[in-house]
Amino acid sequence: MRPQRLVVVGGVAGGMSAAAKAKRQNPALEVTVFERNAYISYGACGLPYATSGVVPNLQRLIARTPAAMRARGVDVRVRHEVTEVDGERRCVKGRNLETGEAFCAPYDALVLATGALPVCPQVPGRALPGVHVMRRLEDAAALREAIAAGATRAVVVGGGYIGLEMVEALVTAGLDVRVLERQAGLLLPFGPKPAELALEEVTARAEVVLAAELLGFEGRGRLERVVTSAGTFPADVALVAVGVRPNNALARALGLRLGPAEAVLTDAQLRTDRDGVFAVGDLTAAHHRVTGRPAWIPLGDTANRQGRVAGTVIGGGDARFRGIVGTAITKVFERAFATTGLTLAEAQRHGLSARETQITTTDHASYYPGHRPLHVTLVWEEGTGRLLGGQLVGYGDAVKRIDVLAALLFRQGTLQDLADLDFAYAPPFSNVWDPLAVAANAALG
Amino acid sequence: MRPQRLVVVGGVAGGMSAAAKAKRQNPALEVTVFERNAYISYGACGLPYATSGVVPNLQRLIARTPAAMRARGVDVRVRHEVTEVDGERRCVKGRNLETGEAFCAPYDALVLATGALPVCPQVPGRALPGVHVMRRLEDAAALREAIAAGATRAVVVGGGYIGLEMVEALVTAGLDVRVLERQAGLLLPFGPKPAELALEEVTARAEVVLAAELLGFEGRGRLERVVTSAGTFPADVALVAVGVRPNNALARALGLRLGPAEAVLTDAQLRTDRDGVFAVGDLTAAHHRVTGRPAWIPLGDTANRQGRVAGTVIGGGDARFRGIVGTAITKVFERAFATTGLTLAEAQRHGLSARETQITTTDHASYYPGHRPLHVTLVWEEGTGRLLGGQLVGYGDAVKRIDVLAALLFRQGTLQDLADLDFAYAPPFSNVWDPLAVAANAALG
């Protein structure tokens, strides 16, 4: 029984991919997308660059407009909030946020793509004007406005990759920036060596305060100070980037089975345990191909791939989401940091007998001008030599070679594969032994 | 019976890797390397950059000196030419080119690493001063000297990747350059679209003459003109880069079994069909993992990997050379060209039911400054979707993502693998769908 009416809740990456793909797959399908915010289909990963002005126009982040989607036969309703799903009668209910009008839409297939929400610590003053988060296009617009209005001192709360991209953005925009991190280092999920290099990179351009517990925001009518266990810091704006959580209110109300971080569990076709209900994107957990377990690693490209699979299936086609290996990359000022698979600590937490090999070499031939250092960490399984993960720190696109590791992880590759791989070599692009092969050979001994 | 005496003929990439690895593996092994030229262990792929002056000092290309090797227990004799191998008595004979003295060295294991020789068409005037090839460190030194002595007009014969790297080198060095190619395009082994873009790239900086058959070199006492079927061109220097062939004189004299291009055939441990004799590097054919047949694709990184395997085996360890997928990359002025596996034409020549998919997209997010076009060609097998090859044309390290394709080819990956792969994404490094995934999705339809 092929669905005739598809309702998608959430119109950013996963939701819009599902809607567009389902419509292409089955042009007879009626597709409606409800999006609570004013924009759909924007590149959330571009928000730091839209904040800094590196991308001068926020609209540039928008890949598809509601009008463009309507022209392709997908009915997109922005500023429509879905507040309830009636799983028995198969309809969603909600409110038009512009008019206040209630709406109700029946479905045969439902895609939940409600994404993730920024976590804001429950501290005093968190609602003060000047305290920002960065998740939606509107958030970047608000921070740009604050900068245009004369903010000069910024505090970023959180030294993960979003926090650090925002530190770069705010420094680029000309502000004095201080970054506060609760733990003892920056970018800790990338492993100890990347964390060390991130600290070096950020310290050169901003003030870093580690082991600082956020206690509150203070100010008369608007933010003036950020209070922490490590001191009180003046600030015109604060950006809170301490993490995100699945926006799972509808999923919980429906009683869907949840997994790690309370993200929705699905099968490889993105079906939840409720008939006719799919979940994609940051709301969902994904099969991690290295650990073999579900993991919650919310990323836009995963969302798009999941949306595409769900859309194919709903449109009557066949597809499977084969999982993730946990690949991510981030630029922090001049340096680039990438990770795939597991860090040593993560591998050990998963009970794997893991070892780590680290090397530093140059990204291009050492006699070729413009070569720069590239640090490689390989994580591998003792005995089998199976690759478990890797982390790179370097400069520019040289760090994009993390995808070679990701490809091998995706196909259960080994250190020996990496050592034996037929890499492309010419002096402007690499060494005669690619840095990844050097690391593999070092690990093989 | 573990060898006690290793003789290596040829001390550049494969030979020196074999010698160094064998000595590390078995420190008791007596290792002697004979090299006909004055230098060992140099980065031949850096010769164009040493010619142009981008690498100011030729010595920078040298990774290891004879003295450094001797300090590691490897006896290196440069300017020693091996002229004969006595396979029965297991000794090599030759001549010290400095003193004229004959020498004779017994071996238990012999590694032939005599490399490749530039092909020079048998035309009149080919021995005139001013006619150069580019293979050895001495060749780059000679061309630099000619430039320093006032050469201003250069003709490059051959529009393959070495020819084009030399066009760039000579233009960079300030010469007026004309490139002559016998066939109807440049860089043809990379496929039609890369050939088209290479032509565009080179035409902007040098004169390109296609379908020009070389007839001879003319001049009184030194080169003044290059005569071709498409006209006669004035030249102070000519660089002949019409290809290379295995330097197989010793191998032929020994009666070793030869394969494609008369390169030596070996097993996965680099053993020839003559007991105790190994062959590595540009002299040898390699198992091509896509076609399953031996192929001759002489490249320095392959030579190093082969040398390492042969050295391990000779030193008493276990190793296998698992073959190549034919990965190569070259920089031609601003653009970078990369290939791995087969082009469509090659796949068809191998009797494969192959198809090709081409896309052009941007290497970074299209809203992120500095993004540039990236052209992707995927070659795949009809029915199975197995990847057979791919070619990239773009700018800088973005093109190094050819290695992701190489990794999948190495492990018999499919279009679906490429589409499903967990690529690293952030706007400064890629699009939310990596260009390789875009191409895979286009091929999957």
Tab-separated table of N, CA and C in Angstrom, chain A residues 15-91:
chain	number	residue	atom	x	y	z
A	15	GLY	N	14.423	16.756	6.488
A	15	GLY	CA	13.011	16.849	6.103
A	15	GLY	C	12.858	17.251	4.658
A	16	MET	N	13.610	18.261	4.253
A	16	MET	CA	13.444	18.734	2.884
A	16	MET	C	13.997	17.722	1.884
A	17	SER	N	15.068	17.013	2.256
A	17	SER	CA	15.582	15.970	1.373
A	17	SER	C	14.541	14.866	1.200
A	18	ALA	N	13.896	14.492	2.300
A	18	ALA	CA	12.879	13.446	2.232
A	18	ALA	C	11.723	13.885	1.339
A	19	ALA	N	11.277	15.120	1.542
A	19	ALA	CA	10.135	15.621	0.782
A	19	ALA	C	10.461	15.658	-0.712
A	20	ALA	N	11.614	16.224	-1.036
A	20	ALA	CA	11.982	16.387	-2.442
A	20	ALA	C	12.178	15.027	-3.111
A	21	LYS	N	12.841	14.114	-2.404
A	21	LYS	CA	13.125	12.811	-3.001
A	21	LYS	C	11.838	11.998	-3.160
A	22	ALA	N	10.951	12.052	-2.167
A	22	ALA	CA	9.694	11.301	-2.248
A	22	ALA	C	8.867	11.773	-3.440
A	23	LYS	N	8.862	13.086	-3.647
A	23	LYS	CA	8.083	13.655	-4.754
A	23	LYS	C	8.681	13.245	-6.099
A	24	ARG	N	10.016	13.258	-6.180
A	24	ARG	CA	10.652	12.825	-7.434
A	24	ARG	C	10.376	11.345	-7.684
A	25	GLN	N	10.420	10.572	-6.613
A	25	GLN	CA	10.245	9.122	-6.738
A	25	GLN	C	8.808	8.784	-7.152
A	26	ASN	N	7.853	9.497	-6.579
A	26	ASN	CA	6.436	9.255	-6.888
A	26	ASN	C	5.732	10.584	-7.094
A	27	PRO	N	5.710	11.064	-8.315
A	27	PRO	CA	5.148	12.391	-8.588
A	27	PRO	C	3.678	12.516	-8.200
A	28	ALA	N	2.997	11.380	-8.018
A	28	ALA	CA	1.579	11.447	-7.633
A	28	ALA	C	1.406	11.699	-6.143
A	29	LEU	N	2.493	11.568	-5.399
A	29	LEU	CA	2.415	11.737	-3.944
A	29	LEU	C	2.091	13.187	-3.592
A	30	GLU	N	1.158	13.370	-2.645
A	30	GLU	CA	0.909	14.716	-2.097
A	30	GLU	C	1.875	14.949	-0.952
A	31	VAL	N	2.705	15.948	-1.080
A	31	VAL	CA	3.730	16.177	-0.055
A	31	VAL	C	3.540	17.548	0.591
A	32	THR	N	3.427	17.548	1.902
A	32	THR	CA	3.311	18.802	2.642
A	32	THR	C	4.403	18.849	3.711
A	33	VAL	N	5.069	19.985	3.769
A	33	VAL	CA	6.126	20.172	4.771
A	33	VAL	C	5.711	21.306	5.705
A	34	PHE	N	5.756	21.045	6.991
A	34	PHE	CA	5.508	22.098	7.978
A	34	PHE	C	6.813	22.481	8.658
A	35	GLU	N	7.112	23.750	8.608
A	35	GLU	CA	8.336	24.245	9.244
A	35	GLU	C	7.948	25.376	10.192
A	36	ARG	N	8.397	25.242	11.411
A	36	ARG	CA	8.044	26.211	12.454
A	36	ARG	C	8.678	27.581	12.205
A	37	ASN	N	9.902	27.552	11.676
A	37	ASN	CA	10.613	28.814	11.467
A	37	ASN	C	10.290	29.401	10.099
A	38	ALA	N	10.948	30.522	9.797
A	38	ALA	CA	10.591	31.250	8.583
A	38	ALA	C	11.320	30.725	7.350
A	39	TYR	N	12.366	29.930	7.566
A	39	TYR	CA	13.183	29.495	6.436
A	39	TYR	C	13.250	27.977	6.363
A	40	ILE	N	13.428	27.488	5.165
A	40	ILE	CA	13.648	26.057	4.977
A	40	ILE	C	14.998	25.855	4.306
A	41	SER	N	15.429	24.640	4.347
A	41	SER	CA	16.514	24.203	3.476
A	41	SER	C	17.725	25.130	3.473
A	42	TYR	N	18.169	25.518	4.660
A	42	TYR	CA	19.346	26.379	4.714
A	42	TYR	C	20.540	25.584	5.234
A	43	GLY	N	21.690	26.061	4.889
A	43	GLY	CA	22.924	25.401	5.303
A	43	GLY	C	23.304	25.845	6.700
A	44	ALA	N	22.823	25.109	7.700
A	44	ALA	CA	23.070	25.506	9.089
A	44	ALA	C	24.568	25.561	9.392
A	45	CYS	N	25.351	24.736	8.707
A	45	CYS	CA	26.798	24.725	8.942
A	45	CYS	C	27.456	26.013	8.463
A	46	GLY	N	26.726	26.803	7.682
A	46	GLY	CA	27.265	28.075	7.218
A	46	GLY	C	26.978	29.227	8.154
A	47	LEU	N	26.226	28.997	9.217
A	47	LEU	CA	25.827	30.103	10.095
A	47	LEU	C	27.010	30.881	10.678
A	48	PRO	N	28.097	30.199	11.099
A	48	PRO	CA	29.229	31.001	11.613
A	48	PRO	C	29.766	31.976	10.559
A	49	TYR	N	29.780	31.547	9.308
A	49	TYR	CA	30.344	32.394	8.245
A	49	TYR	C	29.378	33.504	7.849
A	50	ALA	N	28.095	33.254	8.046
A	50	ALA	CA	27.111	34.315	7.814
A	50	ALA	C	27.149	35.306	8.970
A	51	THR	N	27.487	34.846	10.152
A	51	THR	CA	27.592	35.748	11.301
A	51	THR	C	28.800	36.662	11.159
A	52	SER	N	29.908	36.094	10.723
A	52	SER	CA	31.149	36.878	10.632
A	52	SER	C	31.127	37.869	9.491
A	53	GLY	N	30.280	37.620	8.496
A	53	GLY	CA	30.290	38.445	7.300
A	53	GLY	C	31.128	37.846	6.180
A	54	VAL	N	31.814	36.737	6.440
A	54	VAL	CA	32.552	36.049	5.375
A	54	VAL	C	31.574	35.670	4.261
A	55	VAL	N	30.388	35.255	4.659
A	55	VAL	CA	29.269	35.135	3.714
A	55	VAL	C	28.409	36.369	3.947
A	56	PRO	N	28.466	37.319	3.010
A	56	PRO	CA	27.889	38.632	3.330
A	56	PRO	C	26.369	38.616	3.468
A	57	ASN	N	25.718	37.720	2.787
A	57	ASN	CA	24.260	37.747	2.775
A	57	ASN	C	23.705	36.434	3.301
A	58	LEU	N	22.964	36.535	4.397
A	58	LEU	CA	22.369	35.355	5.023
A	58	LEU	C	21.564	34.512	4.046
A	59	GLN	N	20.935	35.182	3.109
A	59	GLN	CA	20.079	34.470	2.147
A	59	GLN	C	20.880	33.479	1.301
A	60	ARG	N	22.193	33.727	1.186
A	60	ARG	CA	23.036	32.824	0.400
A	60	ARG	C	23.046	31.398	0.960
A	61	LEU	N	22.726	31.276	2.249
A	61	LEU	CA	22.737	29.936	2.853
A	61	LEU	C	21.521	29.106	2.456
A	62	ILE	N	20.535	29.771	1.860
A	62	ILE	CA	19.279	29.073	1.565
A	62	ILE	C	19.400	28.349	0.228
A	63	ALA	N	19.258	27.035	0.280
A	63	ALA	CA	19.394	26.241	-0.941
A	63	ALA	C	18.099	26.250	-1.750
A	64	ARG	N	16.962	26.196	-1.059
A	64	ARG	CA	15.670	26.135	-1.747
A	64	ARG	C	14.644	26.943	-0.986
A	65	THR	N	13.840	27.690	-1.685
A	65	THR	CA	12.794	28.486	-1.044
A	65	THR	C	11.479	27.707	-1.091
A	66	PRO	N	10.526	28.095	-0.251
A	66	PRO	CA	9.198	27.470	-0.331
A	66	PRO	C	8.608	27.579	-1.744
A	67	ALA	N	8.810	28.722	-2.393
A	67	ALA	CA	8.256	28.901	-3.742
A	67	ALA	C	8.880	27.897	-4.712
A	68	ALA	N	10.204	27.723	-4.605
A	68	ALA	CA	10.886	26.773	-5.493
A	68	ALA	C	10.386	25.355	-5.242
A	69	MET	N	10.145	25.040	-3.978
A	69	MET	CA	9.653	23.700	-3.658
A	69	MET	C	8.223	23.527	-4.165
A	70	ARG	N	7.424	24.593	-4.030
A	70	ARG	CA	6.046	24.494	-4.524
A	70	ARG	C	6.040	24.267	-6.022
A	71	ALA	N	6.980	24.924	-6.718
A	71	ALA	CA	7.072	24.737	-8.170
A	71	ALA	C	7.384	23.285	-8.506
A	72	ARG	N	8.019	22.588	-7.565
A	72	ARG	CA	8.301	21.155	-7.782
A	72	ARG	C	7.223	20.271	-7.178
A	73	GLY	N	6.123	20.900	-6.781
A	73	GLY	CA	4.983	20.104	-6.330
A	73	GLY	C	5.006	19.747	-4.858
A	74	VAL	N	5.895	20.380	-4.100
A	74	VAL	CA	5.946	20.126	-2.660
A	74	VAL	C	5.379	21.346	-1.941
A	75	ASP	N	4.322	21.114	-1.175
A	75	ASP	CA	3.649	22.211	-0.480
A	75	ASP	C	4.387	22.500	0.821
A	76	VAL	N	5.012	23.638	0.878
A	76	VAL	CA	5.807	23.983	2.054
A	76	VAL	C	5.105	25.086	2.834
A	77	ARG	N	4.885	24.854	4.106
A	77	ARG	CA	4.261	25.865	4.970
A	77	ARG	C	5.230	26.273	6.062
A	78	VAL	N	5.779	27.463	5.924
A	78	VAL	CA	6.681	27.943	6.975
A	78	VAL	C	5.868	28.617	8.069
A	79	ARG	N	6.498	28.806	9.197
A	79	ARG	CA	5.833	29.384	10.377
A	79	ARG	C	4.582	28.589	10.736
A	80	HIS	N	4.635	27.321	10.477
A	80	HIS	CA	3.571	26.398	10.883
A	80	HIS	C	4.167	25.419	11.886
A	81	GLU	N	3.675	25.477	13.098
A	81	GLU	CA	4.213	24.600	14.133
A	81	GLU	C	3.286	23.407	14.345
A	82	VAL	N	3.860	22.234	14.221
A	82	VAL	CA	3.092	21.024	14.527
A	82	VAL	C	3.212	20.763	16.021
A	83	THR	N	2.068	20.645	16.692
A	83	THR	CA	2.086	20.498	18.147
A	83	THR	C	1.660	19.109	18.586
A	84	GLU	N	1.086	18.361	17.654
A	84	GLU	CA	0.550	17.061	18.054
A	84	GLU	C	0.499	16.134	16.854
A	85	VAL	N	0.802	14.890	17.109
A	85	VAL	CA	0.601	13.884	16.074
A	85	VAL	C	-0.405	12.877	16.612
A	86	ASP	N	-1.466	12.666	15.859
A	86	ASP	CA	-2.435	11.652	16.232
A	86	ASP	C	-2.103	10.398	15.437
A	87	GLY	N	-1.385	9.520	16.098
A	87	GLY	CA	-0.888	8.332	15.420
A	87	GLY	C	-1.999	7.363	15.036
A	88	GLU	N	-3.116	7.402	15.752
A	88	GLU	CA	-4.230	6.497	15.445
A	88	GLU	C	-4.937	6.940	14.177
A	89	ARG	N	-5.302	8.212	14.159
A	89	ARG	CA	-6.052	8.738	12.991
A	89	ARG	C	-5.107	9.190	11.874
A	90	ARG	N	-3.828	9.110	12.153
A	90	ARG	CA	-2.844	9.531	11.157
A	90	ARG	C	-3.082	10.962	10.676
A	91	CYS	N	-2.966	11.867	11.596
A	91	CYS	CA	-2.973	13.271	11.184
A	91	CYS	C	-2.119	14.083	12.140
